[in-house]
Amino acid sequence: MSQRHILLMDGPDHKGLIYHVTRILFAHNQNIISNDEYVSPSRYFFMRTEFEGDTDIPELLKALQSELPAGLNLRINPKKNKDIVLMVTKEHHCLGELLIRYAFNELDATILAVISNYNTLQPLVSKFGIPFHFISHENKSREEHEEAILRTLDIYRPDYVVLAKYMRIITPQFVERFPNRIVNIHHSFLPAFIGANPYRQAYERGVKIIGATAHFVNNDLDEGPIIAQDVKEVDHKLTASDMATLGKDTEKAVLSKALKLVFNDRVFIHHNRTIIL
Amino acid sequence: MSQRHILLMDGPDHKGLIYHVTRILFAHNQNIISNDEYVSPSRYFFMRTEFEGDTDIPELLKALQSELPAGLNLRINPKKNKDIVLMVTKEHHCLGELLIRYAFNELDATILAVISNYNTLQPLVSKFGIPFHFISHENKSREEHEEAILRTLDIYRPDYVVLAKYMRIITPQFVERFPNRIVNIHHSFLPAFIGANPYRQAYERGVKIIGATAHFVNNDLDEGPIIAQDVKEVDHKLTASDMATLGKDTEKAVLSKALKLVFNDRVFIHHNRTIIL
Amino acid sequence: MSQRHILLMDGPDHKGLIYHVTRILFAHNQNIISNDEYVSPSRYFFMRTEFEGDTDIPELLKALQSELPAGLNLRINPKKNKDIVLMVTKEHHCLGELLIRYAFNELDATILAVISNYNTLQPLVSKFGIPFHFISHENKSREEHEEAILRTLDIYRPDYVVLAKYMRIITPQFVERFPNRIVNIHHSFLPAFIGANPYRQAYERGVKIIGATAHFVNNDLDEGPIIAQDVKEVDHKLTASDMATLGKDTEKAVLSKALKLVFNDRVFIHHNRTIIL
Amino acid sequence: MSQRHILLMDGPDHKGLIYHVTRILFAHNQNIISNDEYVSPSRYFFMRTEFEGDTDIPELLKALQSELPAGLNLRINPKKNKDIVLMVTKEHHCLGELLIRYAFNELDATILAVISNYNTLQPLVSKFGIPFHFISHENKSREEHEEAILRTLDIYRPDYVVLAKYMRIITPQFVERFPNRIVNIHHSFLPAFIGANPYRQAYERGVKIIGATAHFVNNDLDEGPIIAQDVKEVDHKLTASDMATLGKDTEKAVLSKALKLVFNDRVFIHHNRTIIL
């Protein structure tokens, strides 16, 4: 059976773009499995096409580049699992969810390693035979700590870094190393309750719904492009601590959903918003 | 059949409060239809008891006041429709919903009148035979405009004023006249996107869920106790205007739900949060 | 500005279909506004393309028919409001919702008339200046009653007939007159609780969620293709009658959502399922 | 600190029941932490009271029994983790969820053992140091197989048996041994799609929402009292297999939610419905 590939394309819209792409794929004897496009109100074009067939991929890419209008971003990825490294602190709920999915091959990714600033979760990770790197932040400056983490990441060279309840702020210098390749789960329905202790804030404001947000990380804390969100109803009977417990179920579900989209090359980023095809 | 009443009680918790209340109702030959209590983590007690039976209500209230610990707020309301006045601007969706419910006796309230700073919605209101007061804000100071509205409200003396998409800020002086008796529908999932144009803000932030919030109005704009919230999922394909259209369905559903709770005496206010029994 | 049109196409899949369609539209100087396709696992192809531009539509259709493989269903509709007739019995909630939306031009349809077997809702309909036909079923056989309704429908020749809580069974003969053009709202989460008194059934089964279903009507009662469904959480405290009250809000929301899809030519029917593009 | 207890009481309603219960608890120097009651439309009374204080529990129970009307079911449970045994077949999603929760002490139960008719999940279970009993059904009659399982259960004497995707029918004889003490997760939104292959059925019916149901097991397959349900939206793009994948997330969330209610003594059963206090 021939390998499946995914064509990802975005740029200013032109008349006939879909026509030309499908024509070129047709000419290269590729069969389109699925095809999704979106044009923004400001006429920016996005396209994700899954296809299969026997052809020389670099040649196909060259044909697309030479025959389509200039100014388009074009990538062709093989359809396969991504390599990832998880970063965690002490909470187990997101990590546990991802480990179980990974153990049964449902994650669309390979977990190369887990890095933590505490050793709390080492016993859980080692049950699954995955390397655990305990890199304490104690007695280190933020820069020294991040340097140590980056050295470990350099060993694994992951496609994505997933912050699965990593509770420390990361610096722009760190983010720069993985542009649009760090996914975080934030324990609130952003943009409400930015920052620390969102469940305490939610309790005090008396909201009737709480939520969680998975997003790419950029330089502004909690301000990166949102990938997925979900919510749960609450009432006055829940304490801030009850809300945190309930919120964890939302967090792990939202993170799983977002990662599935990212690992399947479905997420485009444009002007701090995500386009999901 | 004897009249139903609702006992509402809140104050610092004491051992045996439920016991004493049920004992006194029992002694006055009242049958408890439903009974809900809540004690907050800081030991503040809330109780709502619906009961029926033949008795002298002022005497029952006196018995409760004299036999229960001092410092409790105690009220007994007959179970009946509330009198309300609606205030609107130009949008019809919440108003239309309330008028239809009212026309078929499903609102648990009597709409005495509708007040608006535009005459846009007069044709709709007049279909239902309800007085419509067009009180333009043009060529008036905010104080003069509110004075004119208050004079109209003085005619009707409503139990509650419902801001069913009334798009002007109201002053603390106005709020003071109806403490905890003004309900507003806010077109966002508070506390996200406070203020004007929340759907534009939601679009630009790229959120995946939008919502609406019904709340009591106090002096801080958009900061009053939240009664009900609900949400809808959105994606990148929706423009800010699409989000507004979708949001309107959420707004009218949330406002209806909140009003049902308020008009049935189910909502207590405590430290800017609502306790709903 | 040139008229918008919608191309609807379905049939067995062929390699290059999207390519050929977009090529022909391109050649006829049409600008594609949006384009959605779906290929079923059994390789059946569906496509909805919204486009605009100055061209001779019958000629464009002819070009598509002659250049595309045989065996495809092809239609081009102008993008405009549909003509509809509503049929109701005694309940107002769906009717009220549709009338308010219609009054403010949000229905994507023109309500030509309302037909009912009771005169209960005449006062509501007449508020909106729409013809109301009271056609009682009393002292008539089912066939006579339907004949009388069909004679009225013949006057209006609607694109769609909407059963907005019409509580009588309609015969296959009636359905045959409007193939895939009758939309019904069913007061349960189909296929659970088919038939009469679903809220009573839901209460007795003790379900924790109730729902509503909008579907096309075919010869098997409650068995036509589902267009939209939604649900609400319930608990033991709700009586069957409370569930009915709550269910009505779901019914009207689901019907509105389904009609929007149908009236915008987004719904294909295939093997008793709907494909919504 | 004194032990917390939970009083559970149900039976025909009498005037003053709450009064008498709270009076007796007050007299025995117990502090009520929370108190929930419900009276059904047919005047059946349910009450769950959590309390704490130093007293002789058997004596308190005796006082309640002698001073309250005859015909009430009365139990007092200490507030503590339940002992459970899980039964599974091959699917890991519910089991994985429960193991992770258990490992971090969030399950409100102690998993004594896991029993399975396949050895597929042994590696996962052994990661958590819990006994795994592989009891194959091959070459055994249904009765012989169940006898072997019952002998194993006799060793552990669990409070509850949880069928966490155990895919075999169990006999009335088995159920009889654990009346109202077996919880099952069913992979559909009951009562829709009873029986095998519900996702295939859901696909073919073209539903727009799928769900899962946690329920007690009684003699009628899939007919026991429902504890919790939840749903997810689907569309035509999902195959039956996609629906199954998505459904698993719902199943594990619903089972977790139901177990939390059951293990905290919040679930009463009455006429095949659950009352959850």
JSON list of C-alpha atoms in Angstrom, two decimals, chain A residues 71-138:
[
{"chain": "A", "resi": 71, "resn": "GLY", "atom": "CA", "xyz": [3.73, 33.70, -1.84]},
{"chain": "A", "resi": 72, "resn": "LEU", "atom": "CA", "xyz": [2.08, 30.51, -0.68]},
{"chain": "A", "resi": 73, "resn": "ASN", "atom": "CA", "xyz": [3.44, 28.38, 2.19]},
{"chain": "A", "resi": 74, "resn": "LEU", "atom": "CA", "xyz": [3.53, 24.79, 0.99]},
{"chain": "A", "resi": 75, "resn": "ARG", "atom": "CA", "xyz": [4.45, 21.69, 2.99]},
{"chain": "A", "resi": 76, "resn": "ILE", "atom": "CA", "xyz": [3.94, 17.97, 2.39]},
{"chain": "A", "resi": 77, "resn": "ASN", "atom": "CA", "xyz": [4.11, 15.78, 5.50]},
{"chain": "A", "resi": 78, "resn": "PRO", "atom": "CA", "xyz": [3.99, 12.00, 5.56]},
{"chain": "A", "resi": 79, "resn": "LYS", "atom": "CA", "xyz": [1.02, 10.84, 7.64]},
{"chain": "A", "resi": 80, "resn": "LYS", "atom": "CA", "xyz": [2.71, 9.37, 10.71]},
{"chain": "A", "resi": 81, "resn": "ASN", "atom": "CA", "xyz": [3.07, 9.70, 14.48]},
{"chain": "A", "resi": 82, "resn": "LYS", "atom": "CA", "xyz": [4.79, 12.82, 15.81]},
{"chain": "A", "resi": 83, "resn": "ASP", "atom": "CA", "xyz": [7.69, 12.65, 18.27]},
{"chain": "A", "resi": 84, "resn": "ILE", "atom": "CA", "xyz": [6.96, 14.49, 21.51]},
{"chain": "A", "resi": 85, "resn": "VAL", "atom": "CA", "xyz": [8.41, 15.27, 24.91]},
{"chain": "A", "resi": 86, "resn": "LEU", "atom": "CA", "xyz": [6.11, 16.01, 27.86]},
{"chain": "A", "resi": 87, "resn": "MET", "atom": "CA", "xyz": [6.89, 18.55, 30.57]},
{"chain": "A", "resi": 88, "resn": "VAL", "atom": "CA", "xyz": [5.07, 18.23, 33.89]},
{"chain": "A", "resi": 89, "resn": "THR", "atom": "CA", "xyz": [5.29, 19.42, 37.49]},
{"chain": "A", "resi": 90, "resn": "LYS", "atom": "CA", "xyz": [3.31, 17.47, 40.12]},
{"chain": "A", "resi": 91, "resn": "GLU", "atom": "CA", "xyz": [-0.21, 16.90, 38.82]},
{"chain": "A", "resi": 92, "resn": "HIS", "atom": "CA", "xyz": [-0.89, 13.52, 37.27]},
{"chain": "A", "resi": 93, "resn": "HIS", "atom": "CA", "xyz": [-4.24, 13.85, 35.51]},
{"chain": "A", "resi": 94, "resn": "CYS", "atom": "CA", "xyz": [-3.08, 15.02, 32.07]},
{"chain": "A", "resi": 95, "resn": "LEU", "atom": "CA", "xyz": [0.04, 12.88, 32.18]},
{"chain": "A", "resi": 96, "resn": "GLY", "atom": "CA", "xyz": [-1.93, 9.75, 33.16]},
{"chain": "A", "resi": 97, "resn": "GLU", "atom": "CA", "xyz": [-4.40, 10.31, 30.32]},
{"chain": "A", "resi": 98, "resn": "LEU", "atom": "CA", "xyz": [-1.60, 10.69, 27.75]},
{"chain": "A", "resi": 99, "resn": "LEU", "atom": "CA", "xyz": [0.34, 7.68, 29.04]},
{"chain": "A", "resi": 100, "resn": "ILE", "atom": "CA", "xyz": [-2.68, 5.38, 28.85]},
{"chain": "A", "resi": 101, "resn": "ARG", "atom": "CA", "xyz": [-3.48, 6.58, 25.32]},
{"chain": "A", "resi": 102, "resn": "TYR", "atom": "CA", "xyz": [0.14, 6.13, 24.34]},
{"chain": "A", "resi": 103, "resn": "ALA", "atom": "CA", "xyz": [0.32, 2.63, 25.84]},
{"chain": "A", "resi": 104, "resn": "PHE", "atom": "CA", "xyz": [-2.54, 1.57, 23.58]},
{"chain": "A", "resi": 105, "resn": "ASN", "atom": "CA", "xyz": [-1.33, 3.45, 20.52]},
{"chain": "A", "resi": 106, "resn": "GLU", "atom": "CA", "xyz": [-4.11, 6.03, 20.47]},
{"chain": "A", "resi": 107, "resn": "LEU", "atom": "CA", "xyz": [-2.06, 9.20, 20.82]},
{"chain": "A", "resi": 108, "resn": "ASP", "atom": "CA", "xyz": [-0.88, 9.66, 17.22]},
{"chain": "A", "resi": 109, "resn": "ALA", "atom": "CA", "xyz": [2.47, 10.43, 18.80]},
{"chain": "A", "resi": 110, "resn": "THR", "atom": "CA", "xyz": [5.49, 8.76, 20.38]},
{"chain": "A", "resi": 111, "resn": "ILE", "atom": "CA", "xyz": [6.37, 9.98, 23.87]},
{"chain": "A", "resi": 112, "resn": "LEU", "atom": "CA", "xyz": [10.15, 10.12, 23.83]},
{"chain": "A", "resi": 113, "resn": "ALA", "atom": "CA", "xyz": [10.56, 11.34, 27.39]},
{"chain": "A", "resi": 114, "resn": "VAL", "atom": "CA", "xyz": [9.01, 13.20, 30.31]},
{"chain": "A", "resi": 115, "resn": "ILE", "atom": "CA", "xyz": [10.79, 16.13, 31.95]},
{"chain": "A", "resi": 116, "resn": "SER", "atom": "CA", "xyz": [9.77, 17.48, 35.34]},
{"chain": "A", "resi": 117, "resn": "ASN", "atom": "CA", "xyz": [10.98, 19.98, 37.90]},
{"chain": "A", "resi": 118, "resn": "TYR", "atom": "CA", "xyz": [9.82, 17.57, 40.62]},
{"chain": "A", "resi": 119, "resn": "ASN", "atom": "CA", "xyz": [10.23, 13.84, 40.94]},
{"chain": "A", "resi": 120, "resn": "THR", "atom": "CA", "xyz": [6.64, 13.30, 42.12]},
{"chain": "A", "resi": 121, "resn": "LEU", "atom": "CA", "xyz": [5.49, 11.67, 38.90]},
{"chain": "A", "resi": 122, "resn": "GLN", "atom": "CA", "xyz": [8.52, 9.47, 38.32]},
{"chain": "A", "resi": 123, "resn": "PRO", "atom": "CA", "xyz": [6.81, 6.31, 39.67]},
{"chain": "A", "resi": 124, "resn": "LEU", "atom": "CA", "xyz": [3.88, 6.73, 37.26]},
{"chain": "A", "resi": 125, "resn": "VAL", "atom": "CA", "xyz": [6.10, 7.39, 34.25]},
{"chain": "A", "resi": 126, "resn": "SER", "atom": "CA", "xyz": [8.38, 4.48, 34.98]},
{"chain": "A", "resi": 127, "resn": "LYS", "atom": "CA", "xyz": [5.39, 2.09, 34.97]},
{"chain": "A", "resi": 128, "resn": "PHE", "atom": "CA", "xyz": [5.21, 2.83, 31.25]},
{"chain": "A", "resi": 129, "resn": "GLY", "atom": "CA", "xyz": [8.93, 2.41, 30.54]},
{"chain": "A", "resi": 130, "resn": "ILE", "atom": "CA", "xyz": [9.48, 5.99, 29.40]},
{"chain": "A", "resi": 131, "resn": "PRO", "atom": "CA", "xyz": [12.59, 7.99, 30.35]},
{"chain": "A", "resi": 132, "resn": "PHE", "atom": "CA", "xyz": [11.90, 10.48, 33.14]},
{"chain": "A", "resi": 133, "resn": "HIS", "atom": "CA", "xyz": [14.22, 13.45, 33.58]},
{"chain": "A", "resi": 134, "resn": "PHE", "atom": "CA", "xyz": [14.02, 15.14, 36.95]},
{"chain": "A", "resi": 135, "resn": "ILE", "atom": "CA", "xyz": [15.50, 18.59, 36.44]},
{"chain": "A", "resi": 136, "resn": "SER", "atom": "CA", "xyz": [14.96, 20.56, 39.62]},
{"chain": "A", "resi": 137, "resn": "HIS", "atom": "CA", "xyz": [14.68, 24.34, 39.42]},
{"chain": "A", "resi": 138, "resn": "GLU", "atom": "CA", "xyz": [16.05, 24.70, 42.93]}
]
